[in-house]
Short mmCIF file of C-alpha atoms in Angstrom, two decimals:
data_model
loop_
_atom_site.label_atom_id
_atom_site.label_comp_id
_atom_site.label_asym_id
_atom_site.label_seq_id
_atom_site.Cartn_x
_atom_site.Cartn_y
_atom_site.Cartn_z
CA ILE A 1 122.26 109.01 130.49
CA ASP A 2 125.22 106.64 130.53
CA GLN A 3 122.88 103.93 131.74
CA GLU A 4 121.08 101.62 129.34
CA GLY A 5 117.79 103.25 128.38
CA GLY A 6 118.77 106.71 129.60
CA ILE A 7 118.14 108.47 126.28
CA ASP A 8 114.71 108.37 124.71
CA TRP A 9 113.76 109.21 121.12
CA ALA A 10 113.33 112.97 121.41
CA PHE A 11 116.46 113.34 123.54
CA ALA A 12 118.48 111.49 120.91
CA GLU A 13 117.00 113.73 118.23
CA SER A 14 118.02 116.88 120.12
CA LEU A 15 121.52 115.49 120.64
CA ALA A 16 121.78 114.76 116.91
CA PHE A 17 120.69 118.32 116.10
CA ALA A 18 123.13 119.81 118.62
CA SER A 19 126.05 117.77 117.30
CA LEU A 20 125.25 118.78 113.72
CA LEU A 21 125.02 122.45 114.66
CA ALA A 22 128.43 122.11 116.29
CA ASP A 23 129.66 120.58 113.03
CA GLY A 24 128.38 123.60 111.11
CA VAL A 25 125.29 122.05 109.52
CA PRO A 26 122.25 124.40 109.40
CA ILE A 27 118.95 122.78 110.40
CA ARG A 28 115.42 123.78 109.46
CA MET A 29 112.41 121.88 110.80
CA SER A 30 108.70 122.47 110.27
CA GLY A 31 105.41 120.65 110.66
CA GLN A 32 102.18 120.62 112.59
CA ASP A 33 102.92 120.94 116.30
CA THR A 34 106.62 120.32 115.64
CA GLU A 35 107.97 122.73 118.25
CA ARG A 36 106.74 120.63 121.18
CA GLY A 37 106.09 117.39 119.26
CA THR A 38 102.68 115.92 118.44
CA PHE A 39 103.00 113.58 121.40
CA SER A 40 104.48 116.26 123.69
CA GLN A 41 107.85 114.58 123.45
CA ARG A 42 110.16 117.20 121.95
CA HIS A 43 109.80 120.71 123.46
CA LEU A 44 112.31 122.46 121.19
CA VAL A 45 110.65 125.79 122.05
CA LEU A 46 109.95 126.70 125.68
CA HIS A 47 107.22 129.18 126.59
CA ASP A 48 107.08 131.55 129.55
CA ALA A 49 103.59 131.12 130.96
CA ASN A 50 103.55 134.65 132.37
CA SER A 51 105.05 136.78 129.62
CA GLY A 52 104.44 134.55 126.59
CA ALA A 53 108.11 134.87 125.63
CA THR A 54 109.73 131.91 123.93
CA TYR A 55 113.19 130.38 124.22
CA THR A 56 114.77 127.85 121.86
CA PRO A 57 117.77 126.18 123.54
CA LEU A 58 119.30 124.95 120.29
CA GLN A 59 119.44 128.55 119.05
CA ALA A 60 121.52 129.46 122.08
CA LEU A 61 123.96 126.56 121.90
CA PRO A 62 127.47 127.97 122.59
CA GLN A 63 129.15 125.39 120.33
CA ALA A 64 126.83 125.99 117.37
CA ARG A 65 128.46 127.08 114.11
CA ALA A 66 125.20 127.12 112.09
CA SER A 67 121.61 128.25 112.40
CA PHE A 68 118.67 126.30 113.82
CA ALA A 69 115.07 127.12 112.85
CA VAL A 70 111.87 125.33 113.91
CA TYR A 71 108.33 126.30 112.96
CA ASN A 72 104.82 125.09 113.63
CA SER A 73 103.26 125.04 110.16
CA PRO A 74 99.56 125.13 109.22
CA LEU A 75 97.46 122.09 108.38
CA SER A 76 98.16 122.48 104.68
CA GLU A 77 100.49 119.63 103.87
CA ALA A 78 100.78 120.24 100.12
CA ALA A 79 101.71 123.90 100.54
CA VAL A 80 104.21 123.36 103.35
CA LEU A 81 105.73 120.24 101.79
CA GLY A 82 106.17 122.10 98.51
CA PHE A 83 107.90 124.99 100.26
CA GLU A 84 110.26 122.70 102.19
CA TYR A 85 111.08 120.78 99.01
CA GLY A 86 112.04 124.06 97.38
CA TYR A 87 114.04 125.14 100.41
CA SER A 88 115.96 121.86 100.36
CA THR A 89 116.92 122.23 96.70
CA HIS A 90 118.07 125.84 97.14
CA ALA A 91 119.88 125.34 100.44
CA PRO A 92 121.72 122.05 99.81
CA GLU A 93 124.02 122.62 102.78
CA ALA A 94 121.09 122.49 105.25
CA LEU A 95 119.34 119.55 106.86
CA VAL A 96 115.68 120.30 106.12
CA LEU A 97 112.98 118.27 107.87
CA TRP A 98 109.20 118.24 107.56
CA GLU A 99 107.09 116.32 110.06
CA ALA A 100 103.51 115.16 109.70
CA GLN A 101 101.38 115.24 112.82
CA PHE A 102 100.40 111.65 112.08
CA GLY A 103 101.85 109.62 109.22
CA ASP A 104 98.58 109.51 107.31
CA PHE A 105 98.66 113.32 106.99
CA VAL A 106 101.15 112.84 104.20
CA ASN A 107 98.18 111.80 102.03
CA ALA A 108 97.38 115.47 101.48
CA GLY A 109 100.89 116.05 100.14
CA GLN A 110 100.96 113.02 97.84
CA VAL A 111 100.97 115.12 94.66
CA LEU A 112 104.16 116.85 95.80
CA ILE A 113 105.71 113.48 96.61
CA ASP A 114 104.78 111.91 93.27
CA GLN A 115 105.51 114.87 91.03
CA PHE A 116 108.56 116.37 92.69
CA ILE A 117 110.22 114.65 95.62
CA VAL A 118 110.72 111.11 94.30
CA ALA A 119 111.28 112.21 90.69
CA ALA A 120 113.44 115.22 91.46
CA ARG A 121 116.67 113.99 89.92
CA ALA A 122 115.18 112.15 86.94
CA LYS A 123 112.46 114.63 86.01
CA TRP A 124 113.61 118.04 87.26
CA ARG A 125 117.39 117.69 87.60
CA GLN A 126 117.09 118.79 91.21
CA GLN A 127 119.02 117.39 94.19
CA PRO A 128 116.74 117.60 97.26
CA ALA A 129 117.65 115.96 100.55
CA LEU A 130 114.38 116.71 102.33
CA VAL A 131 113.65 114.53 105.39
CA LEU A 132 110.03 113.44 105.93
CA LEU A 133 109.22 112.39 109.50
CA LEU A 134 106.01 110.36 109.48
CA PRO A 135 104.66 108.94 112.78
CA HIS A 136 103.75 105.35 111.98
CA GLY A 137 102.60 102.47 114.15
CA TYR A 138 99.55 100.45 115.06
CA GLU A 139 98.35 101.44 118.53
CA GLY A 140 94.61 100.88 118.15
CA GLN A 141 93.90 104.50 117.21
CA GLY A 142 91.90 103.61 114.12
CA PRO A 143 92.61 103.68 110.39
CA ASP A 144 93.38 107.38 110.18
CA HIS A 145 96.17 107.43 112.77
CA SER A 146 97.98 104.18 112.11
CA SER A 147 99.75 104.13 108.78
CA ALA A 148 102.15 106.45 106.96
CA ARG A 149 101.65 104.26 103.89
CA VAL A 150 105.20 102.92 103.69
CA GLU A 151 104.13 100.79 100.72
CA ARG A 152 103.59 103.91 98.60
CA PHE A 153 107.13 105.12 99.14
CA LEU A 154 108.62 101.68 98.51
CA GLN A 155 106.66 101.43 95.26
CA LEU A 156 108.24 104.72 94.19
CA VAL A 157 111.81 103.62 94.97
CA ALA A 158 113.93 103.30 91.81
CA GLU A 159 117.22 104.53 90.38
CA ASP A 160 118.63 105.34 93.82
CA ASN A 161 116.08 108.14 94.28
CA LEU A 162 114.95 107.69 97.86
CA ARG A 163 115.92 106.45 101.30
CA VAL A 164 113.25 104.85 103.49
CA ALA A 165 113.94 103.95 107.12
CA ASN A 166 111.93 102.56 110.02
CA CYS A 167 114.14 102.80 113.11
CA SER A 168 113.36 101.05 116.36
CA THR A 169 115.85 102.63 118.80
CA ALA A 170 116.81 106.16 119.76
CA ALA A 171 120.46 105.52 118.87
CA GLN A 172 119.54 104.34 115.38
CA TYR A 173 117.56 107.51 114.81
CA PHE A 174 120.47 109.62 116.09
CA HIS A 175 122.90 107.94 113.71
CA LEU A 176 120.43 108.09 110.81
CA LEU A 177 120.04 111.87 111.12
CA ARG A 178 123.78 112.34 111.27
CA ALA A 179 124.31 110.03 108.31
CA GLN A 180 121.75 111.98 106.26
CA ALA A 181 123.52 115.24 107.08
CA GLY A 182 126.87 113.69 106.21
CA LEU A 183 125.63 112.84 102.72
CA LEU A 184 124.28 116.31 101.89
CA ALA A 185 127.35 117.26 99.86
CA THR A 186 128.11 113.90 98.24
CA ALA A 187 124.86 111.96 97.80
CA PRO A 188 121.79 114.08 98.61
CA ARG A 189 118.57 112.07 98.56
CA PRO A 190 115.18 112.54 100.20
CA LEU A 191 114.84 110.48 103.38
CA VAL A 192 111.50 109.11 104.58
CA VAL A 193 111.48 108.05 108.22
CA MET A 194 108.64 106.05 109.74
CA THR A 195 108.91 107.58 113.21
CA PRO A 196 107.24 105.94 116.22
CA LYS A 197 104.48 106.90 118.58
CA SER A 198 104.38 104.41 121.46
CA LEU A 199 108.14 103.87 121.17
CA LEU A 200 108.92 107.52 121.89
CA ARG A 201 109.18 106.75 125.59
CA HIS A 202 109.38 102.95 125.53
CA PRO A 203 112.33 101.58 127.57
CA LEU A 204 113.14 99.01 124.87
CA ALA A 205 113.55 101.79 122.31
CA ALA A 206 115.75 103.98 124.52
CA SER A 207 119.55 103.98 124.30
CA SER A 208 122.65 104.82 126.33
CA LEU A 209 125.15 107.57 125.65
CA GLY A 210 127.60 104.89 124.56
CA ASP A 211 125.15 103.73 121.88
CA LEU A 212 125.19 107.25 120.45
CA SER A 213 128.88 107.98 120.79
CA ALA A 214 130.09 104.73 119.22
CA GLY A 215 129.34 103.03 115.93
CA GLY A 216 126.85 104.27 113.38
CA PHE A 217 123.55 103.52 111.72
CA GLN A 218 122.93 99.79 111.18
CA PRO A 219 120.67 98.90 108.21
CA VAL A 220 119.97 95.52 109.83
CA LEU A 221 119.89 95.43 113.62
CA GLU A 222 120.38 92.22 115.58
CA ALA A 223 120.12 91.54 119.30
CA ALA A 224 123.23 92.23 121.35
CA ASP A 225 123.51 88.53 122.26
CA ALA A 226 122.82 87.20 118.76
CA ASP A 227 126.19 85.41 118.52
CA ARG A 228 125.32 83.20 121.49
CA GLN A 229 122.65 81.28 119.62
CA ARG A 230 123.53 81.35 115.92
CA ALA A 231 124.42 77.66 115.68
CA ARG A 232 121.02 76.55 117.01
CA VAL A 233 118.54 78.99 115.43
CA ARG A 234 115.91 77.46 113.12
CA ARG A 235 113.60 80.44 112.66
CA LEU A 236 114.67 83.99 111.92
CA ILE A 237 111.99 86.63 112.34
CA LEU A 238 112.52 89.74 110.22
CA CYS A 239 110.50 92.84 110.99
CA SER A 240 110.69 96.62 111.03
CA GLY A 241 109.68 99.31 113.48
CA LYS A 242 107.39 99.00 116.50
CA VAL A 243 106.37 95.37 116.04
CA ALA A 244 109.98 94.41 116.77
CA VAL A 245 109.48 95.53 120.38
CA ASP A 246 106.25 93.53 120.69
CA LEU A 247 108.05 90.44 119.37
CA THR A 248 111.09 90.95 121.61
CA GLN A 249 108.93 91.27 124.69
CA ALA A 250 106.90 88.17 123.83
CA ALA A 251 109.97 86.07 123.00
CA ARG A 252 111.62 86.97 126.32
CA GLU A 253 108.59 85.57 128.12
CA ARG A 254 109.07 82.20 126.43
CA GLU A 255 112.39 80.79 127.57
CA ALA A 256 111.86 77.67 125.47
CA LEU A 257 112.32 79.79 122.34
CA ALA A 258 115.61 81.32 123.40
CA ASP A 259 117.94 78.98 121.53
CA TRP A 260 115.81 78.32 118.47
CA LEU A 261 114.53 81.70 117.39
CA ALA A 262 116.19 85.03 116.51
CA VAL A 263 114.73 88.43 115.69
CA ALA A 264 116.43 90.88 113.30
CA ARG A 265 115.14 94.32 112.41
CA LEU A 266 115.28 95.93 108.99
CA GLU A 267 115.97 99.51 109.97
CA LEU A 268 116.65 100.56 106.37
CA LEU A 269 114.08 99.44 103.80
CA ALA A 270 115.40 101.36 100.80
CA PRO A 271 117.91 101.14 99.35
CA PHE A 272 117.42 97.46 100.16
CA PRO A 273 120.29 96.38 102.49
CA ASP A 274 121.22 93.39 100.36
CA ALA A 275 124.78 92.86 101.62
CA ALA A 276 123.97 93.36 105.30
CA LEU A 277 120.99 91.03 105.19
CA ARG A 278 122.92 88.41 103.22
CA ARG A 279 125.55 88.34 105.97
CA VAL A 280 122.90 87.93 108.65
CA LEU A 281 121.20 85.04 106.86
CA ALA A 282 124.51 83.30 106.22
CA SER A 283 125.38 83.45 109.92
CA TYR A 284 122.64 80.95 110.84
CA PRO A 285 123.84 77.55 109.54
CA ARG A 286 120.71 75.62 110.60
CA LEU A 287 118.13 78.13 109.43
CA ARG A 288 114.90 76.50 108.24
CA GLU A 289 112.43 79.37 108.19
CA VAL A 290 112.48 83.11 107.65
CA VAL A 291 109.31 84.89 108.76
CA TRP A 292 108.52 88.44 107.71
CA VAL A 293 106.29 90.00 110.37
CA GLN A 294 104.45 93.29 109.92
CA GLU A 295 101.55 95.06 111.58
CA GLU A 296 100.11 96.38 108.34
CA PRO A 297 97.66 94.41 106.17
CA ARG A 298 99.24 92.11 103.60
CA ASN A 299 98.51 94.49 100.69
CA MET A 300 100.19 97.32 102.61
CA GLY A 301 103.44 97.70 104.51
CA ALA A 302 106.76 96.43 103.17
CA TRP A 303 105.80 92.85 102.27
CA SER A 304 105.20 93.29 98.53
CA TYR A 305 108.48 95.19 98.18
CA LEU A 306 110.53 92.80 100.30
CA ALA A 307 109.17 89.36 99.36
CA PRO A 308 111.00 88.90 96.03
CA ARG A 309 114.18 90.43 97.45
CA LEU A 310 114.13 88.16 100.49
CA ARG A 311 113.47 85.03 98.42
CA ALA A 312 116.53 85.81 96.32
CA LEU A 313 118.70 85.74 99.47
CA LEU A 314 117.29 82.71 101.28
CA PRO A 315 119.49 79.68 101.92
CA ALA A 316 118.34 76.62 99.99
CA ALA A 317 117.05 74.88 103.14
CA ALA A 318 114.93 77.82 104.34
CA GLU A 319 111.39 78.86 103.45
CA LEU A 320 109.86 82.33 103.61
CA ARG A 321 106.57 82.99 105.42
CA TYR A 322 104.42 86.09 105.91
CA VAL A 323 102.82 86.93 109.24
CA GLY A 324 100.60 89.98 109.54
CA ARG A 325 97.10 91.15 109.00
CA PRO A 326 95.20 89.87 105.93
CA GLU A 327 94.51 92.11 102.97
CA ARG A 328 92.29 95.03 103.90
CA ALA A 329 90.73 98.07 102.27
CA ALA A 330 91.36 100.28 105.32
CA THR A 331 94.71 100.54 107.05
CA ALA A 332 93.45 99.42 110.48
CA THR A 333 90.42 98.55 112.54
CA GLY A 334 88.65 101.37 114.34
CA LEU A 335 88.07 99.32 117.51
CA ALA A 336 90.84 99.24 120.11
CA ASP A 337 89.88 95.83 121.52
CA VAL A 338 89.84 94.29 118.04
CA HIS A 339 93.25 95.83 117.37
CA LEU A 340 94.69 94.30 120.54
CA ALA A 341 93.29 90.86 119.67
CA GLU A 342 94.78 91.10 116.17
CA GLN A 343 98.14 92.19 117.55
CA ARG A 344 98.27 89.30 120.01
CA ALA A 345 97.34 86.86 117.28
CA LEU A 346 100.05 87.96 114.86
CA VAL A 347 102.72 87.87 117.59
CA GLU A 348 101.65 84.34 118.57
CA GLU A 349 101.70 83.22 114.95
CA ALA A 350 105.18 84.66 114.49
CA LEU A 351 106.55 82.82 117.52
CA ALA A 352 104.63 79.57 116.78
CA VAL A 353 106.35 77.26 119.25
CA GLU A 354 104.80 74.16 117.67
CA ARG A 355 106.35 74.85 114.28
CA ILE A 356 109.78 75.23 115.84
CA ALA A 357 109.31 71.91 117.64
CA GLU A 358 108.47 70.28 114.32
CA MET A 359 111.54 71.77 112.68
CA ILE A 360 113.80 70.58 115.48
CA GLY A 361 112.16 67.20 115.52
CA GLY A 362 115.08 65.61 117.34
CA HIS A 363 116.57 64.43 114.04
CA ASP A 364 119.54 66.73 113.62
CA GLY A 365 121.67 65.91 116.58
CA ASP A 366 120.22 68.23 119.25
#
């Protein structure tokens, strides 16, 4: 696990839970198929195939100074989400998490989100810190298993009422969970996490033990070698979540782009990481174009929330472009081959070698 890529998403999650239990933070987790994970990635509860007995390793952790509870809950999102919201308000010392089987399942709990979770402090004088884990990502599985509707949560963000994150590495998720627990006593807020599906075991999303043991959660994540190319970059691609891995893979295959293009990931969407993003933009002196890339249709995803905020930060010489699917009524196509064609097209448009060549143009001393 000391090697790069030795710790995948679920392993990092278990390590975060174990470290918090050792710190004395109680943890409660529920959701559909949560004990083993919807994608068979977690396995918090082990089952004896012969006797039917169960064993939960985190409940037997010798270093634990707090309780750990995990439950598979019924397919009744409104009821379960309402209960976990109440539990969070009445047990403020505990890290309480609810997980949807797929992100779109949160639709059935939308009334609880609108009426209670996002308005808790302003409307009810409550201080919940409930964590919502919503599997989100476009993998060609159709409209009903693609989107956790991040745009709905971002539309509801106001008055420091909500945190919304879309992590792309196991270490970032580890640090995010620990940061949320660390704020329980001083700044409790609900946290909505767009968790991955295909990235759960993806080598580019995995981390080393050093990534977990050092540093902390980064609201804006840059490549490890970003400093090498800052003076030459013309286009900065900003994105969030799984599409960052698609873009990173494609850019690595095009050596001609190496010096002219950079990719940065917005891991925290709300509160908007104004200061962190301002520093990133200022570090590219020759920046000519900032491209926001998302998998979601233009009327969904983070674009509407981010566009005015990004424009306010842009250097005078840079323009802002959108790359993603056009406006749609449904979240995604139902045909896997169409999805793959769309995904390839948006990645190619984001990289757009010809546009970089035009920007370089040979007229600025390179």
